[in-house]
Amino acid sequence: MLTATLSNIGRVRQVNEDQCWVGALGGGIAIAMVADGMGGHQAGDVASQTAVDTFRGAFEQHADKASLSAAEGKMLIRQAIAEANETIYAMASRNERYHNMGTTVVAVLMLPGTAVIGHVGDSRAYRIGGNGMEQLTMDHSLVNELVKSGQLSAEEAVHHPRRNVLTRAIGTDPEVEIDVQSIEWYPEDVLLLCSDGLTNMVSEGQIAEVVADPSQELEAKADHLIQLALEGGGDDNITVVLLQEQRTGEARGASA
């Protein structure tokens, strides 16, 4: 699996509260996640890092697995995210400094021909391939609820002053509803995981154009997306993870 991961603090924030991780199980099964933390006094940074550490620890227990079914993958993703929620909520309950901290999570498990995706919050997963660009996750946000109910148009939602208000997050409640799905996966597809620091600054058309460009390596595409978000204002931390199946004859990529 070819991978590229990049994160940037942006032009406004003092701390990068985004975290990301890419790893692998046996048999070349790739795992990746992005977490976008929230909370004062650097608590968002603590929440997102804890989510990554807990999620990673949960999967390292299965590092020797050479194969997984989609059903097993869904169960593991759900369990790992739920464990991260419990850990962060417990930390916030014990320490006033971390009161109400939380984080988004979007994670993927890449199986042969199938991608299993779990998410909570408004960090997103996209598939870019022969059929164009498809958003795979639905934001757990106030404006998305307003769009679904017909009270806002998709265009109005992009600039709504409360577009960053989440209806679900990891760590803010003892339990959380986790959306998990599996999709078909083709060798020509590229999977993008990202925080809203990218999608709030760069249009989907621009993202699709960069990721579909055959002249750029995966690392260059990730850097190009970061630069576009910075040029768009860089109002938030920006994190990008790209994954693509290695084709025969290609040089093997690595996490940046």
Short mmCIF file of C-alpha atoms in Angstrom, two decimals:
data_model
loop_
_atom_site.label_atom_id
_atom_site.label_comp_id
_atom_site.label_asym_id
_atom_site.label_seq_id
_atom_site.Cartn_x
_atom_site.Cartn_y
_atom_site.Cartn_z
CA MET A 1 0.00 0.00 0.00
CA LEU A 2 1.30 3.44 -0.95
CA THR A 3 0.66 6.06 1.74
CA ALA A 4 1.31 9.74 2.38
CA THR A 5 0.55 11.61 5.61
CA LEU A 6 1.01 15.33 6.25
CA SER A 7 -0.21 17.68 8.96
CA ASN A 8 0.22 21.45 9.23
CA ILE A 9 -0.61 23.84 12.08
CA GLY A 10 -2.08 26.37 9.62
CA ARG A 11 -1.74 30.15 9.72
CA VAL A 12 -3.89 30.99 12.77
CA ARG A 13 -3.74 28.32 15.48
CA GLN A 14 -1.01 28.22 18.14
CA VAL A 15 -1.18 24.42 18.58
CA ASN A 16 -1.76 21.60 16.10
CA GLU A 17 -4.64 19.64 17.61
CA ASP A 18 -4.78 17.25 14.63
CA GLN A 19 -3.16 13.83 14.85
CA CYS A 20 -2.84 11.05 12.29
CA TRP A 21 -1.42 7.56 12.05
CA VAL A 22 -0.84 4.92 9.37
CA GLY A 23 0.05 1.33 10.27
CA ALA A 24 -0.25 -2.24 9.02
CA LEU A 25 -1.32 -5.70 10.13
CA GLY A 26 0.01 -8.93 8.73
CA GLY A 27 -0.70 -9.71 5.09
CA GLY A 28 -0.29 -6.07 4.06
CA ILE A 29 -3.56 -4.89 5.64
CA ALA A 30 -3.22 -1.12 6.05
CA ILE A 31 -4.83 0.98 8.78
CA ALA A 32 -5.05 4.77 8.92
CA MET A 33 -6.78 7.39 11.01
CA VAL A 34 -7.14 11.15 11.44
CA ALA A 35 -8.28 12.82 14.68
CA ASP A 36 -9.10 16.53 15.07
CA GLY A 37 -9.11 17.54 18.74
CA MET A 38 -11.13 20.19 20.52
CA GLY A 39 -10.93 21.77 23.96
CA GLY A 40 -9.16 24.64 25.71
CA HIS A 41 -5.72 24.69 27.33
CA GLN A 42 -4.32 22.26 24.74
CA ALA A 43 -6.87 19.63 25.79
CA GLY A 44 -7.78 19.11 22.14
CA ASP A 45 -4.21 18.07 21.46
CA VAL A 46 -4.39 15.62 24.37
CA ALA A 47 -7.71 14.21 23.13
CA SER A 48 -6.57 13.62 19.56
CA GLN A 49 -3.24 12.11 20.63
CA THR A 50 -5.01 9.84 23.12
CA ALA A 51 -7.44 8.73 20.42
CA VAL A 52 -4.57 7.80 18.09
CA ASP A 53 -2.62 6.04 20.85
CA THR A 54 -5.64 4.04 22.03
CA PHE A 55 -6.73 3.14 18.51
CA ARG A 56 -3.20 2.10 17.59
CA GLY A 57 -2.85 0.01 20.74
CA ALA A 58 -6.10 -1.79 20.03
CA PHE A 59 -4.92 -2.79 16.55
CA GLU A 60 -1.41 -3.73 17.63
CA GLN A 61 -3.03 -6.60 19.55
CA HIS A 62 -4.00 -8.00 16.14
CA ALA A 63 -0.74 -7.21 14.33
CA ASP A 64 -0.15 -10.85 13.40
CA LYS A 65 -3.48 -11.30 11.63
CA ALA A 66 -2.83 -12.19 7.99
CA SER A 67 -6.46 -11.80 6.94
CA LEU A 68 -9.72 -10.29 8.13
CA SER A 69 -13.27 -10.44 6.83
CA ALA A 70 -15.20 -7.22 6.34
CA ALA A 71 -17.39 -8.16 9.33
CA GLU A 72 -14.30 -8.67 11.53
CA GLY A 73 -12.87 -5.37 10.28
CA LYS A 74 -16.06 -3.52 11.17
CA MET A 75 -16.04 -5.04 14.65
CA LEU A 76 -12.38 -4.11 15.24
CA ILE A 77 -12.83 -0.52 14.01
CA ARG A 78 -15.92 -0.07 16.19
CA GLN A 79 -14.21 -1.55 19.27
CA ALA A 80 -11.06 0.57 18.81
CA ILE A 81 -13.01 3.82 18.46
CA ALA A 82 -15.25 2.93 21.41
CA GLU A 83 -12.18 2.24 23.53
CA ALA A 84 -10.74 5.64 22.56
CA ASN A 85 -14.02 7.27 23.60
CA GLU A 86 -13.97 5.56 27.00
CA THR A 87 -10.33 6.48 27.61
CA ILE A 88 -10.74 10.16 26.73
CA TYR A 89 -14.00 10.51 28.69
CA ALA A 90 -12.35 8.97 31.76
CA MET A 91 -9.40 11.36 31.48
CA ALA A 92 -11.72 14.36 31.20
CA SER A 93 -13.77 13.16 34.17
CA ARG A 94 -10.71 12.88 36.42
CA ASN A 95 -8.95 16.12 35.46
CA GLU A 96 -10.69 19.51 35.44
CA ARG A 97 -8.10 20.79 32.97
CA TYR A 98 -9.43 18.33 30.41
CA HIS A 99 -13.12 18.97 31.10
CA ASN A 100 -15.23 18.62 27.94
CA MET A 101 -12.28 17.79 25.69
CA GLY A 102 -13.01 15.65 22.67
CA THR A 103 -11.95 14.78 19.16
CA THR A 104 -13.25 13.68 15.81
CA VAL A 105 -12.07 10.38 14.37
CA VAL A 106 -12.10 8.98 10.86
CA ALA A 107 -10.37 5.64 10.36
CA VAL A 108 -9.99 3.06 7.60
CA LEU A 109 -8.95 -0.58 7.43
CA MET A 110 -7.83 -1.55 3.91
CA LEU A 111 -8.70 -5.16 3.08
CA PRO A 112 -8.34 -6.85 -0.33
CA GLY A 113 -11.06 -5.30 -2.48
CA THR A 114 -12.76 -3.69 0.52
CA ALA A 115 -12.25 -0.63 2.70
CA VAL A 116 -13.85 -0.53 6.16
CA ILE A 117 -14.43 3.02 7.41
CA GLY A 118 -15.44 4.22 10.87
CA HIS A 119 -16.02 7.81 11.90
CA VAL A 120 -17.37 10.20 14.51
CA GLY A 121 -17.48 13.96 13.91
CA ASP A 122 -16.70 15.97 10.78
CA SER A 123 -13.32 14.65 9.67
CA ARG A 124 -13.98 12.99 6.33
CA ALA A 125 -13.12 10.11 4.04
CA TYR A 126 -13.27 10.44 0.25
CA ARG A 127 -12.75 7.98 -2.58
CA ILE A 128 -11.24 9.40 -5.77
CA GLY A 129 -11.22 7.06 -8.76
CA GLY A 130 -12.61 6.37 -12.21
CA ASN A 131 -16.07 7.59 -11.18
CA GLY A 132 -14.80 10.89 -9.81
CA MET A 133 -14.75 11.93 -6.17
CA GLU A 134 -17.17 10.53 -3.60
CA GLN A 135 -17.58 11.65 0.01
CA LEU A 136 -17.88 8.44 2.03
CA THR A 137 -18.66 9.89 5.46
CA MET A 138 -21.51 12.09 6.63
CA ASP A 139 -20.57 14.95 8.99
CA HIS A 140 -21.93 14.69 12.51
CA SER A 141 -22.47 18.44 12.67
CA LEU A 142 -25.20 20.96 13.31
CA VAL A 143 -25.13 22.39 9.79
CA ASN A 144 -25.35 18.93 8.22
CA GLU A 145 -28.46 18.23 10.30
CA LEU A 146 -29.91 21.54 9.05
CA VAL A 147 -29.07 20.58 5.46
CA LYS A 148 -30.69 17.14 5.85
CA SER A 149 -33.86 18.74 7.26
CA GLY A 150 -34.01 21.26 4.40
CA GLN A 151 -33.38 24.31 6.59
CA LEU A 152 -30.05 25.07 4.89
CA SER A 153 -28.71 24.54 1.39
CA ALA A 154 -25.33 22.85 0.90
CA GLU A 155 -23.97 26.19 -0.34
CA GLU A 156 -25.22 28.04 2.77
CA ALA A 157 -23.72 25.38 5.03
CA VAL A 158 -20.20 26.03 3.70
CA HIS A 159 -20.17 29.55 5.18
CA HIS A 160 -22.52 29.09 8.14
CA PRO A 161 -21.08 30.68 11.33
CA ARG A 162 -21.80 27.48 13.33
CA ARG A 163 -20.42 25.03 10.79
CA ASN A 164 -17.87 23.72 13.33
CA VAL A 165 -20.48 22.73 15.94
CA LEU A 166 -20.49 18.93 16.24
CA THR A 167 -23.45 16.73 17.16
CA ARG A 168 -21.13 13.79 17.95
CA ALA A 169 -17.52 13.61 19.12
CA ILE A 170 -15.18 11.15 20.81
CA GLY A 171 -14.70 11.62 24.56
CA THR A 172 -17.49 14.06 25.39
CA ASP A 173 -19.98 11.41 26.59
CA PRO A 174 -19.66 7.97 28.23
CA GLU A 175 -20.88 6.30 25.03
CA VAL A 176 -20.95 7.44 21.42
CA GLU A 177 -22.68 6.21 18.27
CA ILE A 178 -20.04 5.18 15.71
CA ASP A 179 -20.79 5.03 11.99
CA VAL A 180 -19.07 2.04 10.35
CA GLN A 181 -19.36 0.94 6.72
CA SER A 182 -17.57 -1.16 4.13
CA ILE A 183 -17.14 -0.20 0.48
CA GLU A 184 -15.78 -1.89 -2.62
CA TRP A 185 -12.20 -0.93 -3.39
CA TYR A 186 -10.47 -0.89 -6.77
CA PRO A 187 -6.72 -0.67 -7.54
CA GLU A 188 -7.09 2.70 -9.29
CA ASP A 189 -8.89 4.27 -6.29
CA VAL A 190 -7.22 6.73 -3.91
CA LEU A 191 -8.62 7.11 -0.40
CA LEU A 192 -8.34 10.50 1.30
CA LEU A 193 -8.77 11.00 5.04
CA CYS A 194 -8.69 14.62 6.20
CA SER A 195 -9.60 17.07 8.92
CA ASP A 196 -11.96 19.96 8.22
CA GLY A 197 -8.98 22.30 7.96
CA LEU A 198 -8.72 20.99 4.40
CA THR A 199 -12.38 20.79 3.39
CA ASN A 200 -13.28 24.22 4.83
CA MET A 201 -10.51 25.88 2.80
CA VAL A 202 -10.38 23.86 -0.45
CA SER A 203 -13.27 22.96 -2.74
CA GLU A 204 -14.04 19.34 -3.56
CA GLY A 205 -13.34 20.14 -7.21
CA GLN A 206 -9.83 21.34 -6.36
CA ILE A 207 -9.20 18.32 -4.13
CA ALA A 208 -10.34 15.91 -6.85
CA GLU A 209 -8.15 17.62 -9.46
CA VAL A 210 -5.03 17.34 -7.30
CA VAL A 211 -5.59 13.73 -6.21
CA ALA A 212 -6.46 12.54 -9.73
CA ASP A 213 -3.36 14.14 -11.28
CA PRO A 214 -1.29 11.24 -12.70
CA SER A 215 1.87 13.35 -12.94
CA GLN A 216 2.32 13.70 -9.14
CA GLU A 217 3.46 11.12 -6.58
CA LEU A 218 1.23 10.59 -3.55
CA GLU A 219 3.49 12.64 -1.24
CA ALA A 220 3.44 15.57 -3.69
CA LYS A 221 -0.35 15.40 -3.86
CA ALA A 222 -0.62 15.56 -0.06
CA ASP A 223 1.72 18.56 0.04
CA HIS A 224 -0.22 20.27 -2.76
CA LEU A 225 -3.47 19.89 -0.79
CA ILE A 226 -1.86 21.37 2.33
CA GLN A 227 -0.55 24.33 0.32
CA LEU A 228 -3.99 24.99 -1.19
CA ALA A 229 -5.53 25.05 2.31
CA LEU A 230 -2.84 27.50 3.48
CA GLU A 231 -3.42 29.69 0.42
CA GLY A 232 -7.16 29.58 1.15
CA GLY A 233 -6.55 31.10 4.58
CA GLY A 234 -5.21 28.28 6.74
CA ASP A 235 -7.74 29.11 9.46
CA ASP A 236 -7.40 25.70 11.10
CA ASN A 237 -4.97 22.80 11.46
CA ILE A 238 -4.79 20.78 8.23
CA THR A 239 -4.22 17.03 8.04
CA VAL A 240 -4.20 14.81 4.95
CA VAL A 241 -3.74 11.03 4.63
CA LEU A 242 -3.72 9.44 1.17
CA LEU A 243 -3.75 5.69 0.49
CA GLN A 244 -3.47 3.88 -2.81
CA GLU A 245 -2.84 0.28 -3.72
CA GLN A 246 0.68 -0.32 -5.01
CA ARG A 247 0.66 -1.41 -8.62
CA THR A 248 3.16 -3.86 -10.11
CA GLY A 249 6.35 -2.07 -11.06
CA GLU A 250 5.80 0.95 -8.83
CA ALA A 251 8.31 1.96 -6.22
CA ARG A 252 7.02 1.45 -2.74
CA GLY A 253 5.84 4.60 -0.94
CA ALA A 254 6.16 5.40 2.72
CA SER A 255 4.38 7.45 5.30
CA ALA A 256 5.60 11.03 5.26
#
